[in-house]
């Protein structure tokens, strides 16, 4: 048996909660957020992570207890420098001190492979913070170079999908005009240092903002007829792939076709307020279960069929201290007591290449102007959270585009 590619049945067993070697499932990442006062201690989290076969964790900080607990487990880590520390990182000495304390100190026992400098900085509409981003990334990278760690640890930042101003059809993906200046500089940095472009992508936000127009099956990777991109002629049977390819198109349009893309966050809440349509355990189970299946099958997107998805699911735990609507506190795969938040198993549908179907999705933008439910520490205002959820949609040319849908 090829342990890198796991069969459907073995994945089922893993997901049902038995402890299996992490290598059974290829490269599933999970975001380990800790905005809560009731989470298990990091030592007790190690077996939970193993039980679902995750091989990569992404933190929103560089929590010492977590990094120590996962020493010699083979789990790969992305650590994060919070938005509130970007200003400080411009100072080369401070960046070096941070990297020594929070990265070098744990290597090689804990396999830290990347540092994200800030989270969703460019969409917080905080110009001083945006202006600090690239300088902080360069400074952190220079610290790694001086410690001879730059080949092992990459430097990047995670963006909200709302860095896009166009996302439909995916071939028309384009970055917001006002962000293109920042983007090209950051992308030059990615090219020079060989680091990936990270995007947080939530089909849930698009669905929640427009549940009448977007078929639930299209966002949950369930069988549906999908859409055909009229320019590329590529067929999309799920929204996440459309979102990812819109990012690829946006990168290509600026001349950065070769920069690798990773999905630093995606997820589905198992519970929400009354007006949060679709936030149920059944839907979360379908979204995550089907996504894990695609990852295990090593499915790429229509535009990049031969590339692994490289996804970090949001999130490991329900986080009870997160502000905002109920959904914010219910993205977890696990409850704080270590039991699964929902059964988390495949729904048994043949997701890929299905043609049996429900209605076709409306041609709405795949991005929203929402921030992600990840930990978004203050930018210029320490201790504040950004939780705006003002996703709205422009359904232009609806009739014209409807004729292009299959
Ligand atoms: C750390 O992770 C990288 C990337 O997956 C891998 O190539 C490397 O072998 C790992 N190192 C250790 C010590 O496990
Ligand atoms: C769906 O696909 C199957 C197998 O490829 C084919 O036999 C069937 O005719 C298709 N159905 C529709 C509605 O296109
Ligand atoms: C997001 O915000 C930008 C800038 O304010 C705006 O141009 C764009 O139309 C918005 N997109 C959506 C989907 O609301």
Short mmCIF file of C-alpha atoms and ligand atoms in Angstrom, two decimals:
data_model
loop_
_atom_site.label_atom_id
_atom_site.label_comp_id
_atom_site.label_asym_id
_atom_site.label_seq_id
_atom_site.Cartn_x
_atom_site.Cartn_y
_atom_site.Cartn_z
CA UNK A 1 0.00 0.00 0.00
CA UNK A 2 1.20 3.44 -0.88
CA UNK A 3 1.03 5.32 2.38
CA UNK A 4 1.18 8.71 0.79
CA UNK A 5 -1.99 8.19 -1.12
CA UNK A 6 -4.56 6.79 1.14
CA UNK A 7 -7.59 4.96 0.00
CA UNK A 8 -11.05 6.14 0.79
CA UNK A 9 -11.66 3.41 3.32
CA UNK A 10 -8.44 3.96 5.22
CA UNK A 11 -9.17 7.67 5.37
CA UNK A 12 -12.58 6.87 6.78
CA UNK A 13 -10.99 4.85 9.52
CA UNK A 14 -8.54 7.61 10.31
CA UNK A 15 -11.25 10.19 10.41
CA UNK A 16 -13.43 8.06 12.63
CA UNK A 17 -10.93 8.89 15.28
CA UNK A 18 -8.57 5.97 15.57
CA UNK A 19 -4.96 6.72 16.10
CA UNK A 20 -3.01 6.13 12.93
CA UNK A 21 0.44 7.19 11.83
CA UNK A 22 0.27 10.69 10.47
CA UNK A 23 1.73 9.61 7.15
CA UNK A 24 -1.48 7.77 6.27
CA UNK A 25 -3.02 10.95 4.91
CA UNK A 26 -1.11 13.19 2.62
CA UNK A 27 -0.37 16.63 3.86
CA UNK A 28 -3.44 17.90 5.66
CA UNK A 29 -2.71 21.07 7.56
CA UNK A 30 -4.72 22.55 10.41
CA UNK A 31 -4.78 26.00 11.97
CA UNK A 32 -4.25 25.81 15.73
CA UNK A 33 -5.87 28.94 17.11
CA UNK A 34 -6.12 29.46 20.85
CA UNK A 35 -8.56 32.30 21.52
CA UNK A 36 -10.16 30.31 24.30
CA UNK A 37 -9.85 29.63 28.01
CA UNK A 38 -10.85 25.98 27.96
CA UNK A 39 -8.50 24.23 25.54
CA UNK A 40 -6.55 21.09 26.42
CA UNK A 41 -2.87 21.54 27.19
CA UNK A 42 -0.61 21.29 24.12
CA UNK A 43 0.78 17.94 25.32
CA UNK A 44 -2.74 16.53 25.12
CA UNK A 45 -3.26 18.01 21.68
CA UNK A 46 -0.53 15.88 20.09
CA UNK A 47 -2.64 12.70 19.97
CA UNK A 48 -5.68 14.64 18.73
CA UNK A 49 -3.71 16.00 15.79
CA UNK A 50 -2.43 12.51 15.07
CA UNK A 51 -5.90 11.01 15.27
CA UNK A 52 -7.05 12.96 12.24
CA UNK A 53 -3.84 12.36 10.33
CA UNK A 54 -2.76 16.00 10.15
CA UNK A 55 0.91 16.48 9.29
CA UNK A 56 1.10 20.26 9.39
CA UNK A 57 0.01 22.87 11.91
CA UNK A 58 -0.21 26.61 11.53
CA UNK A 59 -0.07 28.82 14.60
CA UNK A 60 -1.07 32.46 15.02
CA UNK A 61 1.93 33.02 17.25
CA UNK A 62 4.96 30.97 18.25
CA UNK A 63 3.58 29.41 21.44
CA UNK A 64 6.50 27.85 23.31
CA UNK A 65 4.46 25.09 24.93
CA UNK A 66 3.01 24.02 21.58
CA UNK A 67 6.37 24.06 19.83
CA UNK A 68 7.95 22.03 22.67
CA UNK A 69 5.10 19.54 22.84
CA UNK A 70 5.39 18.74 19.16
CA UNK A 71 9.14 18.16 19.21
CA UNK A 72 10.11 14.95 17.41
CA UNK A 73 6.58 14.25 16.22
CA UNK A 74 7.33 14.91 12.53
CA UNK A 75 4.59 17.55 12.45
CA UNK A 76 5.56 20.56 10.36
CA UNK A 77 4.92 24.10 11.66
CA UNK A 78 4.12 27.53 10.34
CA UNK A 79 4.59 30.12 13.09
CA UNK A 80 3.27 33.67 12.89
CA UNK A 81 4.42 37.13 13.82
CA UNK A 82 1.28 39.01 14.89
CA UNK A 83 0.18 42.19 13.16
CA UNK A 84 0.90 44.14 16.33
CA UNK A 85 4.61 43.22 16.05
CA UNK A 86 5.21 44.19 12.43
CA UNK A 87 6.44 47.67 13.28
CA UNK A 88 8.99 46.21 15.67
CA UNK A 89 10.24 43.72 13.04
CA UNK A 90 11.48 46.57 10.85
CA UNK A 91 14.36 46.75 13.30
CA UNK A 92 16.94 44.16 12.17
CA UNK A 93 18.15 43.46 15.72
CA UNK A 94 14.62 42.82 16.95
CA UNK A 95 13.82 40.57 14.00
CA UNK A 96 16.98 38.58 14.69
CA UNK A 97 16.10 38.27 18.38
CA UNK A 98 12.57 37.11 17.50
CA UNK A 99 13.82 34.47 15.07
CA UNK A 100 16.43 33.19 17.56
CA UNK A 101 13.89 32.88 20.38
CA UNK A 102 10.87 31.65 18.45
CA UNK A 103 12.33 29.58 15.64
CA UNK A 104 16.01 28.70 15.99
CA UNK A 105 15.57 27.60 19.61
CA UNK A 106 13.17 24.81 18.59
CA UNK A 107 15.02 23.51 15.55
CA UNK A 108 15.57 20.82 14.53
CA UNK A 109 13.42 18.86 17.01
CA UNK A 110 10.34 20.87 16.08
CA UNK A 111 10.09 21.18 12.34
CA UNK A 112 9.32 24.85 11.75
CA UNK A 113 9.30 25.41 7.99
CA UNK A 114 7.70 28.82 7.58
CA UNK A 115 7.04 32.16 9.26
CA UNK A 116 3.96 34.19 8.31
CA UNK A 117 4.58 37.85 8.92
CA UNK A 118 1.16 39.25 9.76
CA UNK A 119 -2.31 38.02 8.89
CA UNK A 120 -4.61 39.68 6.30
CA UNK A 121 -2.69 42.92 6.70
CA UNK A 122 -3.50 44.46 3.31
CA UNK A 123 -7.27 44.22 3.76
CA UNK A 124 -7.41 45.89 7.17
CA UNK A 125 -7.31 49.34 5.55
CA UNK A 126 -4.49 50.33 7.85
CA UNK A 127 -1.95 52.14 5.69
CA UNK A 128 0.87 52.38 8.26
CA UNK A 129 0.53 48.64 8.90
CA UNK A 130 0.47 47.83 5.17
CA UNK A 131 3.55 49.99 4.72
CA UNK A 132 5.37 47.97 7.38
CA UNK A 133 4.57 44.58 5.89
CA UNK A 134 7.23 44.12 3.23
CA UNK A 135 9.94 45.74 5.36
CA UNK A 136 9.12 43.33 8.19
CA UNK A 137 9.21 40.34 5.82
CA UNK A 138 12.60 41.42 4.44
CA UNK A 139 13.94 41.96 7.93
CA UNK A 140 12.79 38.52 9.17
CA UNK A 141 14.23 36.89 6.06
CA UNK A 142 17.56 38.67 6.61
CA UNK A 143 17.60 37.31 10.17
CA UNK A 144 17.12 33.78 8.82
CA UNK A 145 19.93 34.32 6.31
CA UNK A 146 22.29 35.44 9.05
CA UNK A 147 21.45 32.30 11.04
CA UNK A 148 21.82 30.17 7.91
CA UNK A 149 18.20 29.06 8.22
CA UNK A 150 16.77 30.71 5.11
CA UNK A 151 16.87 27.48 3.08
CA UNK A 152 14.90 25.65 5.74
CA UNK A 153 12.42 28.31 6.85
CA UNK A 154 10.46 30.45 4.38
CA UNK A 155 8.96 33.87 5.01
CA UNK A 156 5.50 34.81 3.83
CA UNK A 157 2.25 36.51 4.89
CA UNK A 158 -1.39 35.36 4.71
CA UNK A 159 -3.96 37.34 2.72
CA UNK A 160 -7.75 37.50 2.85
CA UNK A 161 -9.49 36.58 -0.40
CA UNK A 162 -10.77 40.14 -0.50
CA UNK A 163 -7.37 41.20 -1.88
CA UNK A 164 -9.14 40.26 -5.12
CA UNK A 165 -11.41 42.75 -6.78
CA UNK A 166 -12.59 40.24 -9.40
CA UNK A 167 -12.99 36.52 -8.88
CA UNK A 168 -15.62 35.49 -11.38
CA UNK A 169 -15.08 33.84 -13.70
CA UNK A 170 -11.85 32.44 -12.23
CA UNK A 171 -9.91 33.36 -15.39
CA UNK A 172 -10.75 37.04 -14.71
CA UNK A 173 -9.24 36.96 -11.21
CA UNK A 174 -7.53 40.27 -10.43
CA UNK A 175 -6.12 42.00 -7.37
CA UNK A 176 -7.67 45.17 -6.01
CA UNK A 177 -6.22 48.08 -7.95
CA UNK A 178 -5.20 49.95 -4.80
CA UNK A 179 -3.27 46.89 -3.55
CA UNK A 180 -1.35 46.09 -6.71
CA UNK A 181 1.60 48.25 -5.72
CA UNK A 182 2.01 46.35 -2.43
CA UNK A 183 1.35 43.05 -4.18
CA UNK A 184 4.03 43.35 -6.84
CA UNK A 185 6.65 44.15 -4.21
CA UNK A 186 5.57 41.24 -2.03
CA UNK A 187 5.49 38.94 -5.06
CA UNK A 188 9.00 40.02 -6.02
CA UNK A 189 9.99 39.01 -2.50
CA UNK A 190 8.34 35.58 -2.97
CA UNK A 191 10.20 35.08 -6.25
CA UNK A 192 13.55 36.13 -4.76
CA UNK A 193 13.23 33.97 -1.64
CA UNK A 194 11.22 31.07 -3.09
CA UNK A 195 8.37 31.39 -0.60
CA UNK A 196 4.69 30.66 -1.29
CA UNK A 197 1.72 33.05 -1.56
CA UNK A 198 -0.82 32.33 1.19
CA UNK A 199 -4.55 32.97 0.82
CA UNK A 200 -7.44 32.47 3.28
CA UNK A 201 -10.45 31.29 1.28
CA UNK A 202 -13.94 30.67 2.65
CA UNK A 203 -16.71 29.57 0.30
CA UNK A 204 -18.87 29.78 3.43
CA UNK A 205 -18.74 33.60 3.41
CA UNK A 206 -19.92 33.74 -0.18
CA UNK A 207 -22.70 31.27 0.57
CA UNK A 208 -23.79 33.03 3.75
CA UNK A 209 -24.02 36.34 1.88
CA UNK A 210 -25.99 34.86 -0.98
CA UNK A 211 -27.66 31.56 -0.04
CA UNK A 212 -30.50 31.95 -2.55
CA UNK A 213 -28.17 32.31 -5.54
CA UNK A 214 -25.43 29.85 -4.68
CA UNK A 215 -26.35 26.16 -4.61
CA UNK A 216 -25.16 24.63 -1.36
CA UNK A 217 -23.79 21.61 -3.24
CA UNK A 218 -21.39 23.85 -5.17
CA UNK A 219 -19.83 25.16 -1.97
CA UNK A 220 -19.82 21.81 -0.14
CA UNK A 221 -18.07 19.77 -2.89
CA UNK A 222 -21.25 17.74 -3.37
CA UNK A 223 -22.34 16.51 -6.81
CA UNK A 224 -23.59 19.40 -8.95
CA UNK A 225 -23.31 20.53 -12.54
CA UNK A 226 -20.89 23.33 -11.70
CA UNK A 227 -19.89 26.16 -13.97
CA UNK A 228 -17.74 26.49 -17.05
CA UNK A 229 -15.37 29.41 -17.19
CA UNK A 230 -16.27 31.03 -20.52
CA UNK A 231 -12.71 32.17 -21.19
CA UNK A 232 -10.63 29.18 -20.09
CA UNK A 233 -13.39 26.64 -20.80
CA UNK A 234 -12.43 24.94 -17.54
CA UNK A 235 -15.19 23.25 -15.57
CA UNK A 236 -15.58 24.04 -11.88
CA UNK A 237 -17.68 21.81 -9.67
CA UNK A 238 -16.85 23.57 -6.41
CA UNK A 239 -16.37 27.14 -5.29
CA UNK A 240 -13.06 26.68 -3.47
CA UNK A 241 -11.33 25.60 -6.68
CA UNK A 242 -12.83 28.65 -8.39
CA UNK A 243 -11.48 30.89 -5.65
CA UNK A 244 -8.02 29.35 -5.82
CA UNK A 245 -7.86 29.63 -9.60
CA UNK A 246 -9.04 33.25 -9.41
CA UNK A 247 -5.93 33.82 -7.27
CA UNK A 248 -3.75 32.02 -9.84
CA UNK A 249 -5.23 34.23 -12.55
CA UNK A 250 -4.62 37.38 -10.50
CA UNK A 251 -0.99 36.34 -9.96
CA UNK A 252 -0.55 35.56 -13.65
CA UNK A 253 -2.03 38.91 -14.66
CA UNK A 254 0.72 40.68 -12.71
CA UNK A 255 3.36 38.39 -14.22
CA UNK A 256 3.83 36.00 -11.30
CA UNK A 257 2.45 32.80 -12.75
CA UNK A 258 5.05 30.62 -11.06
CA UNK A 259 4.61 31.71 -7.46
CA UNK A 260 3.24 28.76 -5.44
CA UNK A 261 -0.15 29.23 -3.78
CA UNK A 262 -1.17 27.69 -0.47
CA UNK A 263 -4.57 27.89 1.20
CA UNK A 264 -3.63 29.11 4.65
CA UNK A 265 -7.21 28.92 5.93
CA UNK A 266 -10.47 27.38 4.84
CA UNK A 267 -13.29 25.91 6.87
CA UNK A 268 -16.96 25.72 7.66
CA UNK A 269 -18.69 26.51 10.98
CA UNK A 270 -20.79 23.79 12.60
CA UNK A 271 -23.00 26.31 14.35
CA UNK A 272 -24.13 29.87 13.76
CA UNK A 273 -26.70 32.53 14.59
CA UNK A 274 -30.17 32.38 13.07
CA UNK A 275 -29.12 34.58 10.18
CA UNK A 276 -26.04 32.50 9.44
CA UNK A 277 -27.52 30.19 6.86
CA UNK A 278 -25.73 26.90 6.38
CA UNK A 279 -23.72 26.82 9.61
CA UNK A 280 -24.64 23.28 10.67
CA UNK A 281 -22.73 20.17 11.75
CA UNK A 282 -24.00 18.34 8.64
CA UNK A 283 -22.61 20.98 6.30
CA UNK A 284 -19.33 21.30 8.19
CA UNK A 285 -19.00 17.53 7.96
CA UNK A 286 -19.58 17.61 4.19
CA UNK A 287 -17.21 20.54 3.61
CA UNK A 288 -14.32 19.18 5.65
CA UNK A 289 -14.92 15.51 4.81
CA UNK A 290 -15.10 16.15 1.07
CA UNK A 291 -12.12 18.48 1.23
CA UNK A 292 -10.04 15.87 3.04
CA UNK A 293 -11.00 13.38 0.38
CA UNK A 294 -9.81 15.74 -2.38
CA UNK A 295 -6.55 16.33 -0.53
CA UNK A 296 -6.00 12.60 -0.08
CA UNK A 297 -6.65 12.08 -3.80
CA UNK A 298 -4.08 14.78 -4.49
CA UNK A 299 -6.57 16.69 -6.59
CA UNK A 300 -5.36 19.94 -8.04
CA UNK A 301 -7.59 22.74 -9.29
CA UNK A 302 -8.71 22.87 -12.95
CA UNK A 303 -5.97 25.44 -13.68
CA UNK A 304 -3.28 23.56 -11.74
CA UNK A 305 -4.37 19.90 -11.93
CA UNK A 306 -0.97 18.50 -11.04
CA UNK A 307 -0.32 20.58 -7.94
CA UNK A 308 -1.16 19.45 -4.42
CA UNK A 309 -3.74 21.68 -2.79
CA UNK A 310 -1.68 22.55 0.26
CA UNK A 311 -4.58 23.40 2.52
CA UNK A 312 -4.72 24.40 6.17
CA UNK A 313 -8.17 23.76 7.59
CA UNK A 314 -9.56 26.30 10.03
CA UNK A 315 -9.54 25.24 12.79
CA UNK A 316 -8.41 22.66 15.29
CA UNK A 317 -10.71 23.79 18.12
CA UNK A 318 -13.88 25.74 18.71
CA UNK A 319 -12.58 28.92 20.35
CA UNK A 320 -14.95 30.25 22.99
CA UNK A 321 -13.41 33.71 23.43
CA UNK A 322 -13.65 34.84 19.84
CA UNK A 323 -15.86 37.87 19.35
CA UNK A 324 -18.44 38.24 16.62
CA UNK A 325 -21.30 36.02 15.47
CA UNK A 326 -21.78 32.50 16.83
CA UNK A 327 -20.10 30.94 13.78
CA UNK A 328 -16.80 32.54 14.83
CA UNK A 329 -16.65 30.30 17.88
CA UNK A 330 -17.62 27.16 15.98
CA UNK A 331 -15.12 26.47 13.23
CA UNK A 332 -13.36 23.74 15.21
CA UNK A 333 -12.92 20.11 14.25
CA UNK A 334 -12.72 19.46 17.97
CA UNK A 335 -14.54 20.70 21.02
CA UNK A 336 -12.35 21.80 23.92
CA UNK A 337 -12.91 18.43 25.62
CA UNK A 338 -11.09 16.72 22.76
CA UNK A 339 -14.14 15.08 21.19
CA UNK A 340 -15.00 15.76 17.56
CA UNK A 341 -17.32 18.74 17.07
CA UNK A 342 -19.24 16.69 14.50
CA UNK A 343 -18.84 13.13 13.23
CA UNK A 344 -16.32 14.16 10.51
CA UNK A 345 -16.67 11.42 8.00
CA UNK A 346 -17.27 11.30 4.32
CA UNK A 347 -20.74 11.57 3.08
CA UNK A 348 -20.10 8.93 0.47
CA UNK A 349 -20.89 11.02 -2.57
CA UNK A 350 -18.82 10.86 -5.65
CA UNK A 351 -17.59 14.40 -5.57
CA UNK A 352 -15.42 14.58 -8.57
CA UNK A 353 -16.63 14.35 -12.16
CA UNK A 354 -20.21 14.06 -11.13
CA UNK A 355 -22.77 15.17 -13.63
CA UNK A 356 -25.94 14.28 -11.79
CA UNK A 357 -27.14 17.53 -10.65
CA UNK A 358 -28.96 20.26 -8.98
CA UNK A 359 -29.09 23.76 -10.38
CA UNK A 360 -26.06 25.63 -11.60
CA UNK A 361 -24.46 28.30 -9.42
CA UNK A 362 -25.12 31.93 -10.16
CA UNK A 363 -22.18 33.93 -11.46
CA UNK A 364 -21.41 35.86 -8.32
CA UNK A 365 -18.01 37.04 -7.17
CA UNK A 366 -16.23 34.32 -5.27
CA UNK A 367 -14.53 36.75 -2.93
CA UNK A 368 -16.15 38.80 -0.21
CA UNK A 369 -14.87 41.73 1.73
CA UNK A 370 -15.02 39.73 4.94
CA UNK A 371 -12.04 39.03 7.11
CA UNK A 372 -11.37 35.43 7.99
CA UNK A 373 -12.14 33.89 11.33
CA UNK A 374 -8.46 33.38 12.02
CA UNK A 375 -6.85 35.18 14.89
CA UNK A 376 -6.63 38.77 13.74
CA UNK A 377 -4.79 40.65 16.38
CA UNK A 378 -4.84 44.37 16.41
CA UNK A 379 -3.12 46.38 13.81
CA UNK A 380 -2.60 49.84 15.15
CA UNK A 381 -4.96 49.29 18.06
CA UNK A 382 -3.61 46.54 20.29
CA UNK A 383 -6.19 44.15 21.64
CA UNK A 384 -8.84 44.89 19.06
CA UNK A 385 -10.20 42.26 16.74
CA UNK A 386 -11.29 42.76 13.19
CA UNK A 387 -14.47 40.86 12.62
CA UNK A 388 -16.30 42.79 9.95
CA UNK A 389 -18.57 40.61 7.92
CA UNK A 390 -19.84 42.90 5.26
CA UNK A 391 -19.78 40.55 2.32
CA UNK A 392 -21.97 41.74 -0.48
CA UNK A 393 -22.25 40.76 -4.06
CA UNK A 394 -22.50 42.43 -7.37
CA UNK A 395 -24.45 40.24 -9.69
CA UNK A 396 -23.65 41.95 -12.92
CA UNK A 397 -24.50 40.51 -16.28
CA UNK A 398 -26.47 37.80 -14.60
CA UNK A 399 -28.60 36.98 -17.60
CA UNK A 400 -25.71 37.00 -20.03
CA UNK A 401 -23.59 34.76 -17.90
CA UNK A 402 -26.43 32.38 -17.08
CA UNK A 403 -26.39 31.29 -20.68
CA UNK A 404 -22.80 30.19 -20.22
CA UNK A 405 -23.58 27.93 -17.30
CA UNK A 406 -24.05 24.28 -17.86
C1 LIG B 1 10.50 19.09 7.92
O1 LIG B 1 9.53 19.33 6.92
C2 LIG B 1 10.07 19.41 5.62
C3 LIG B 1 8.97 19.79 4.69
O2 LIG B 1 7.95 18.83 4.67
C4 LIG B 1 10.71 18.09 5.25
O3 LIG B 1 11.26 18.19 3.97
C5 LIG B 1 11.79 17.76 6.26
O4 LIG B 1 12.31 16.49 6.00
C6 LIG B 1 11.23 17.79 7.67
N1 LIG B 1 12.32 17.67 8.61
C7 LIG B 1 12.28 16.83 9.62
C8 LIG B 1 13.46 16.85 10.52
O5 LIG B 1 11.34 16.09 9.83
C1 LIG B 2 -23.46 11.34 -16.64
O1 LIG B 2 -22.30 10.60 -16.86
C2 LIG B 2 -22.57 9.25 -17.17
C3 LIG B 2 -21.26 8.50 -17.21
O2 LIG B 2 -20.25 9.29 -17.76
C4 LIG B 2 -23.35 9.17 -18.48
O3 LIG B 2 -23.63 7.83 -18.80
C5 LIG B 2 -24.64 9.95 -18.32
O4 LIG B 2 -25.32 9.98 -19.54
C6 LIG B 2 -24.36 11.36 -17.86
N1 LIG B 2 -25.60 12.03 -17.52
C7 LIG B 2 -25.89 13.27 -17.90
C8 LIG B 2 -27.18 13.80 -17.44
O5 LIG B 2 -25.12 13.94 -18.57
C1 LIG B 3 -14.55 44.98 -1.83
O1 LIG B 3 -14.05 46.26 -1.53
C2 LIG B 3 -13.46 46.92 -2.63
C3 LIG B 3 -12.81 48.21 -2.14
O2 LIG B 3 -13.63 48.86 -1.23
C4 LIG B 3 -14.54 47.16 -3.69
O3 LIG B 3 -14.00 47.81 -4.81
C5 LIG B 3 -15.09 45.81 -4.12
O4 LIG B 3 -16.14 45.99 -5.03
C6 LIG B 3 -15.59 45.03 -2.92
N1 LIG B 3 -15.93 43.67 -3.35
C7 LIG B 3 -17.03 43.04 -2.94
C8 LIG B 3 -17.25 41.68 -3.46
O5 LIG B 3 -17.81 43.53 -2.15
#
